[in-house]
Amino acid sequence: MAAAETAPVDVVDLIVGLLGEVDEEDFHAAPRSEYYSRLCQAVCELVGMDRALLFLMDDVRRAVRPMGSHGFDAAVVAEINLPLDASGLVRGAIGQEDVVVLTGPLSDEALPGAYVRAFDLQTVACTPLRAAGRWRGVIVSDRGGRAFRLSAAERDRLLRLGKTAALAASVRVATRQQLLNQHLSERLALARELHDSVIQRLFGITALLRSGDPLDGDERERCAEEAERAMNELRDLIERPMAQDLVEPAATTLRAELERIRRLPEQTPLDVRWSGGCEVPPTYEPLAQSVLREALRNADKHASATAIVVSVGCEDDALHMTVVNDGVLGGDGKGRGAGVGLRLCALEALRHGGLVEFGASDDDHWRVRLVAPLA
């Protein structure tokens, strides 16, 4: 039965109800697809659609990527995972205040052919996610491959849903950023406490043992007591509950991501230098791509760069990636520091025994460098 023939449903109430089914733990820690798939479910329930795909603008990666679905095979959607950056669908949806209906056969120009072929897409409704004058993404929905037309009531309902979904997406992004800030604060506090307690005790013991002077009974006992206190303090720190890790699996590879970014029309010229024979281990893909995105985002926001050089290589049993731009000073002539993103990357690198360093070099370039052990 078409949605227009059913009793009116309040868009906000339906979305709030669906998202309310995602409990607090899931909201903070579950994959984003769970959250955004609920918005796709709302489309299907409100307008009598059988299937819906939600594509969201990722400001960090500057790509319109699939984030959730309903009625589609989620495993196939994840396997395709193609962005809609250059599609006619996105170009038509940006700036639109209306739902666009595309009737098949759909071309690769309108929608990536992988989606069309995998799901036999014929007629689709494209609902812009737009709120407060900002375009967030698009929801693509259909009725199981059947041709259809939207009534005025259905269009209006989809538009209201698109605006509400855009606000819901904004809330998700803001909440996640708040959690990242909390995550960083907890780890910085842990590192500070570790330095002020355990490290200081061990430093005192080491200095005494290296002095070369013979130790009497009292001094040996004092060393033993300090070592025991250090172990107890370290045990307490390790057992302290921490916020759940928010690092998500990488959907692509660093090499593919560099190639995609290099082709973006608004991207500062990118010179990629990849040493032969060097491959990024899957374990490091999320970290390496996070460092890359943060380095490029900082260059966009805080620099006046005319060129960016990305070097990737494997030397001395370690993975090395360096991102250098020539715009160390912003337009106001003031230097710049690092934001939450790079600091989180640095903490994540420490978990793998690596490091992330960043700062201005002597030649007025800004450098971000990742080193991670391959052994």
Short mmCIF file of C-alpha atoms in Angstrom, two decimals, residues 63-353:
data_model
loop_
_atom_site.label_atom_id
_atom_site.label_comp_id
_atom_site.label_asym_id
_atom_site.label_seq_id
_atom_site.Cartn_x
_atom_site.Cartn_y
_atom_site.Cartn_z
CA ALA A 63 33.76 12.01 -0.17
CA VAL A 64 30.06 11.10 -0.30
CA ARG A 65 30.11 7.54 1.03
CA PRO A 66 27.48 4.88 1.85
CA MET A 67 26.71 4.94 5.56
CA GLY A 68 23.55 2.87 5.97
CA SER A 69 20.89 0.87 4.17
CA HIS A 70 17.54 -0.84 4.58
CA GLY A 71 16.14 -3.59 2.39
CA PHE A 72 19.46 -4.03 0.59
CA ASP A 73 22.03 -6.72 1.28
CA ALA A 74 24.29 -4.84 3.69
CA ALA A 75 27.24 -7.12 2.90
CA VAL A 76 26.99 -6.28 -0.81
CA VAL A 77 26.72 -2.56 -0.03
CA ALA A 78 29.87 -2.78 2.12
CA GLU A 79 31.69 -4.73 -0.57
CA ILE A 80 30.88 -2.16 -3.28
CA ASN A 81 31.56 0.85 -1.02
CA LEU A 82 31.85 3.27 -3.94
CA PRO A 83 31.52 7.01 -3.22
CA LEU A 84 29.10 9.14 -5.22
CA ASP A 85 31.51 12.07 -5.52
CA ALA A 86 31.34 12.52 -9.32
CA SER A 87 27.88 11.07 -9.96
CA GLY A 88 25.12 13.04 -11.65
CA LEU A 89 22.90 12.11 -8.73
CA VAL A 90 25.04 14.08 -6.28
CA ARG A 91 25.51 17.02 -8.64
CA GLY A 92 21.75 17.18 -9.03
CA ALA A 93 21.04 16.84 -5.31
CA ILE A 94 23.48 19.50 -4.05
CA GLY A 95 21.58 22.73 -3.59
CA GLN A 96 18.23 21.09 -4.35
CA GLU A 97 15.17 21.71 -2.22
CA ASP A 98 13.17 19.00 -3.93
CA VAL A 99 13.19 15.23 -4.34
CA VAL A 100 14.62 14.11 -7.70
CA VAL A 101 13.19 10.97 -9.33
CA LEU A 102 15.48 9.17 -11.81
CA THR A 103 13.94 6.62 -14.15
CA GLY A 104 16.00 3.80 -15.68
CA PRO A 105 17.83 2.44 -17.31
CA LEU A 106 20.21 4.36 -15.05
CA SER A 107 23.59 5.27 -16.52
CA ASP A 108 26.98 5.18 -14.81
CA GLU A 109 26.92 8.98 -15.09
CA ALA A 110 23.90 9.16 -12.79
CA LEU A 111 24.85 6.43 -10.32
CA PRO A 112 27.87 4.09 -10.09
CA GLY A 113 27.09 1.07 -12.24
CA ALA A 114 28.10 -1.35 -9.48
CA TYR A 115 25.06 -0.31 -7.44
CA VAL A 116 22.73 -0.38 -10.45
CA ARG A 117 23.81 -3.88 -11.52
CA ALA A 118 23.99 -5.40 -8.03
CA PHE A 119 20.50 -4.28 -7.02
CA ASP A 120 18.70 -3.94 -10.39
CA LEU A 121 17.97 -0.27 -9.78
CA GLN A 122 15.46 1.16 -12.25
CA THR A 123 13.49 4.06 -10.80
CA VAL A 124 14.94 5.76 -7.70
CA ALA A 125 13.95 8.73 -5.56
CA CYS A 126 16.84 10.93 -4.44
CA THR A 127 16.13 12.84 -1.24
CA PRO A 128 18.65 15.55 -0.28
CA LEU A 129 19.77 15.64 3.34
CA ARG A 130 19.80 19.37 3.85
CA ALA A 131 19.33 21.46 6.99
CA ALA A 132 20.26 24.99 8.05
CA GLY A 133 21.46 25.71 4.51
CA ARG A 134 24.02 22.90 4.57
CA TRP A 135 23.97 19.82 2.35
CA ARG A 136 24.79 16.64 4.29
CA GLY A 137 24.13 13.86 1.81
CA VAL A 138 21.39 12.01 -0.05
CA ILE A 139 19.04 9.06 0.48
CA VAL A 140 18.43 6.88 -2.58
CA SER A 141 15.24 4.80 -2.31
CA ASP A 142 13.19 2.62 -4.61
CA ARG A 143 10.31 0.14 -4.72
CA GLY A 144 12.13 -3.07 -5.44
CA GLY A 145 13.10 -2.19 -9.00
CA ARG A 146 9.53 -1.28 -10.01
CA ALA A 147 8.71 1.96 -11.81
CA PHE A 148 6.78 4.52 -9.73
CA ARG A 149 5.81 8.15 -9.40
CA LEU A 150 5.72 10.23 -6.26
CA SER A 151 2.62 12.11 -5.23
CA ALA A 152 2.89 15.65 -3.87
CA ALA A 153 2.25 14.28 -0.37
CA GLU A 154 5.03 11.72 -0.72
CA ARG A 155 7.49 14.34 -1.96
CA ASP A 156 6.65 16.60 0.95
CA ARG A 157 7.06 13.74 3.40
CA LEU A 158 10.44 12.81 1.93
CA LEU A 159 11.64 16.41 2.07
CA ARG A 160 10.69 16.73 5.74
CA LEU A 161 12.38 13.44 6.45
CA GLY A 162 15.52 14.57 4.60
CA LYS A 163 15.78 17.70 6.73
CA THR A 164 15.20 15.77 9.94
CA ALA A 165 17.70 13.09 8.91
CA ALA A 166 20.29 15.79 8.18
CA LEU A 167 19.85 17.12 11.71
CA ALA A 168 20.12 13.59 13.11
CA ALA A 169 23.35 13.08 11.17
CA SER A 170 24.71 16.37 12.56
CA VAL A 171 23.91 15.23 16.09
CA ARG A 172 25.74 11.96 15.47
CA VAL A 173 28.83 13.76 14.18
CA ALA A 174 28.83 16.25 17.07
CA THR A 175 28.36 13.51 19.66
CA ARG A 176 31.17 11.45 18.18
CA GLN A 177 33.51 14.44 18.23
CA GLN A 178 32.65 15.00 21.89
CA LEU A 179 33.49 11.36 22.60
CA LEU A 180 36.80 11.70 20.77
CA ASN A 181 37.65 14.72 22.92
CA GLN A 182 36.76 12.74 26.05
CA HIS A 183 38.82 9.82 24.75
CA LEU A 184 41.83 12.07 24.28
CA SER A 185 41.44 13.71 27.69
CA GLU A 186 41.33 10.34 29.45
CA ARG A 187 44.44 9.10 27.71
CA LEU A 188 46.36 12.30 28.32
CA ALA A 189 45.40 12.12 32.01
CA LEU A 190 46.55 8.49 32.11
CA ALA A 191 49.87 9.35 30.45
CA ARG A 192 50.40 12.27 32.86
CA GLU A 193 49.64 10.12 35.91
CA LEU A 194 51.92 7.35 34.63
CA HIS A 195 54.73 9.87 34.21
CA ASP A 196 54.24 11.48 37.62
CA SER A 197 54.03 8.22 39.56
CA VAL A 198 55.37 5.01 38.06
CA ILE A 199 58.01 6.57 35.79
CA GLN A 200 59.40 8.79 38.57
CA ARG A 201 59.72 5.86 40.97
CA LEU A 202 61.47 3.69 38.37
CA PHE A 203 63.74 6.60 37.43
CA GLY A 204 64.86 6.95 41.06
CA ILE A 205 65.58 3.22 41.37
CA THR A 206 67.52 3.21 38.07
CA ALA A 207 69.62 6.22 39.09
CA LEU A 208 70.52 4.58 42.39
CA LEU A 209 71.45 1.24 40.79
CA ARG A 210 73.61 2.94 38.15
CA SER A 211 75.52 5.07 40.62
CA GLY A 212 78.09 2.29 41.15
CA ASP A 213 78.03 2.75 44.91
CA PRO A 214 77.46 -0.35 47.03
CA LEU A 215 73.97 -0.54 48.58
CA ASP A 216 73.49 -1.30 52.23
CA GLY A 217 70.53 -3.20 53.61
CA ASP A 218 68.31 -0.14 54.12
CA GLU A 219 68.93 1.11 50.56
CA ARG A 220 68.13 -2.29 49.08
CA GLU A 221 64.93 -2.43 51.11
CA ARG A 222 63.99 1.07 49.94
CA CYS A 223 64.54 0.06 46.30
CA ALA A 224 62.35 -3.00 46.80
CA GLU A 225 59.59 -0.90 48.37
CA GLU A 226 59.71 1.67 45.55
CA ALA A 227 59.57 -1.09 42.93
CA GLU A 228 56.58 -2.66 44.68
CA ARG A 229 54.78 0.69 44.85
CA ALA A 230 55.48 1.26 41.14
CA MET A 231 54.03 -2.17 40.28
CA ASN A 232 50.92 -1.52 42.37
CA GLU A 233 50.39 1.90 40.79
CA LEU A 234 50.89 0.45 37.30
CA ARG A 235 48.39 -2.33 38.05
CA ASP A 236 45.81 0.24 39.20
CA LEU A 237 46.30 2.28 36.02
CA ILE A 238 45.99 -0.77 33.77
CA GLU A 239 42.80 -1.94 35.47
CA ARG A 240 41.16 1.49 35.27
CA PRO A 241 38.17 1.41 32.88
CA MET A 242 38.66 3.51 29.77
CA ALA A 243 36.33 4.75 27.04
CA GLN A 244 35.90 2.24 24.24
CA ASP A 245 38.24 2.62 21.29
CA LEU A 246 36.53 4.56 18.49
CA VAL A 247 38.89 3.55 15.67
CA GLU A 248 36.90 1.93 12.86
CA PRO A 249 38.20 -0.57 10.26
CA ALA A 250 39.50 0.98 7.06
CA ALA A 251 37.10 0.70 4.12
CA THR A 252 39.92 1.09 1.57
CA THR A 253 43.72 1.11 1.37
CA LEU A 254 46.12 4.00 1.85
CA ARG A 255 47.30 3.65 -1.76
CA ALA A 256 43.73 3.79 -3.13
CA GLU A 257 42.84 6.68 -0.83
CA LEU A 258 45.84 8.71 -1.99
CA GLU A 259 44.87 8.13 -5.61
CA ARG A 260 41.27 9.18 -4.95
CA ILE A 261 42.27 12.35 -3.09
CA ARG A 262 44.82 13.24 -5.76
CA ARG A 263 42.03 13.34 -8.37
CA LEU A 264 39.74 15.66 -6.37
CA PRO A 265 39.35 18.91 -8.34
CA GLU A 266 39.67 21.14 -5.27
CA GLN A 267 42.69 19.31 -3.87
CA THR A 268 45.97 21.19 -3.50
CA PRO A 269 48.45 19.54 -5.94
CA LEU A 270 49.49 16.26 -4.34
CA ASP A 271 52.87 14.67 -5.08
CA VAL A 272 52.79 11.03 -3.95
CA ARG A 273 56.15 9.27 -3.58
CA TRP A 274 55.72 5.58 -2.76
CA SER A 275 58.87 3.48 -2.35
CA GLY A 276 58.88 0.27 -4.35
CA GLY A 277 58.12 -2.90 -2.44
CA CYS A 278 56.56 -1.10 0.52
CA GLU A 279 53.11 -2.31 1.58
CA VAL A 280 51.03 -1.02 4.49
CA PRO A 281 49.99 -3.87 6.82
CA PRO A 282 46.18 -4.09 7.25
CA THR A 283 46.64 -3.44 10.98
CA TYR A 284 48.08 0.00 10.19
CA GLU A 285 45.61 1.02 7.48
CA PRO A 286 43.16 2.85 9.82
CA LEU A 287 46.03 4.67 11.56
CA ALA A 288 47.87 5.63 8.37
CA GLN A 289 44.70 6.90 6.70
CA SER A 290 43.72 8.87 9.81
CA VAL A 291 47.13 10.55 9.92
CA LEU A 292 46.86 11.36 6.20
CA ARG A 293 43.38 12.85 6.50
CA GLU A 294 44.28 14.94 9.53
CA ALA A 295 47.44 16.23 7.82
CA LEU A 296 45.51 17.20 4.69
CA ARG A 297 42.66 18.73 6.69
CA ASN A 298 45.09 20.84 8.72
CA ALA A 299 46.73 21.99 5.49
CA ASP A 300 43.33 23.03 4.11
CA LYS A 301 42.17 24.80 7.27
CA HIS A 302 45.32 26.45 8.55
CA ALA A 303 47.77 26.80 5.68
CA SER A 304 48.14 28.55 2.36
CA ALA A 305 49.82 25.56 0.74
CA THR A 306 50.56 25.46 -2.98
CA ALA A 307 51.89 21.87 -2.93
CA ILE A 308 51.75 18.83 -0.66
CA VAL A 309 54.21 15.93 -0.78
CA VAL A 310 53.24 12.53 0.64
CA SER A 311 56.09 10.05 1.02
CA VAL A 312 55.52 6.40 1.98
CA GLY A 313 58.34 3.92 2.48
CA CYS A 314 59.54 0.94 4.50
CA GLU A 315 62.98 1.37 6.05
CA ASP A 316 64.77 -0.11 9.05
CA ASP A 317 61.88 -2.52 9.72
CA ALA A 318 59.44 0.36 10.05
CA LEU A 319 56.69 1.99 8.00
CA HIS A 320 57.36 5.67 7.32
CA MET A 321 54.80 8.15 6.02
CA THR A 322 55.51 11.88 5.81
CA VAL A 323 53.10 14.62 4.70
CA VAL A 324 54.76 17.98 4.01
CA ASN A 325 53.10 21.19 2.81
CA ASP A 326 54.68 24.55 2.00
CA GLY A 327 52.10 26.67 3.81
CA VAL A 328 53.36 26.64 7.37
CA LEU A 329 51.95 30.11 8.06
CA GLY A 330 48.26 30.89 7.71
CA GLY A 331 46.85 33.99 6.09
CA ASP A 332 47.06 35.91 9.37
CA GLY A 333 50.80 35.33 9.59
CA LYS A 334 50.51 33.30 12.77
CA GLY A 335 51.86 29.82 13.23
CA ARG A 336 49.53 26.93 13.85
CA GLY A 337 49.42 24.03 16.22
CA ALA A 338 47.77 20.62 16.08
CA GLY A 339 44.18 19.81 16.85
CA VAL A 340 42.50 16.89 18.55
CA GLY A 341 42.76 14.67 15.47
CA LEU A 342 46.56 14.54 15.27
CA ARG A 343 46.88 14.12 19.02
CA LEU A 344 44.53 11.14 18.90
CA CYS A 345 46.58 9.72 16.03
CA ALA A 346 49.72 10.11 18.12
CA LEU A 347 48.15 8.19 21.00
CA GLU A 348 46.92 5.47 18.64
CA ALA A 349 50.42 5.14 17.17
CA LEU A 350 51.84 4.61 20.67
CA ARG A 351 49.57 1.57 21.05
CA HIS A 352 51.39 0.01 18.09
CA GLY A 353 54.83 0.99 19.34
#
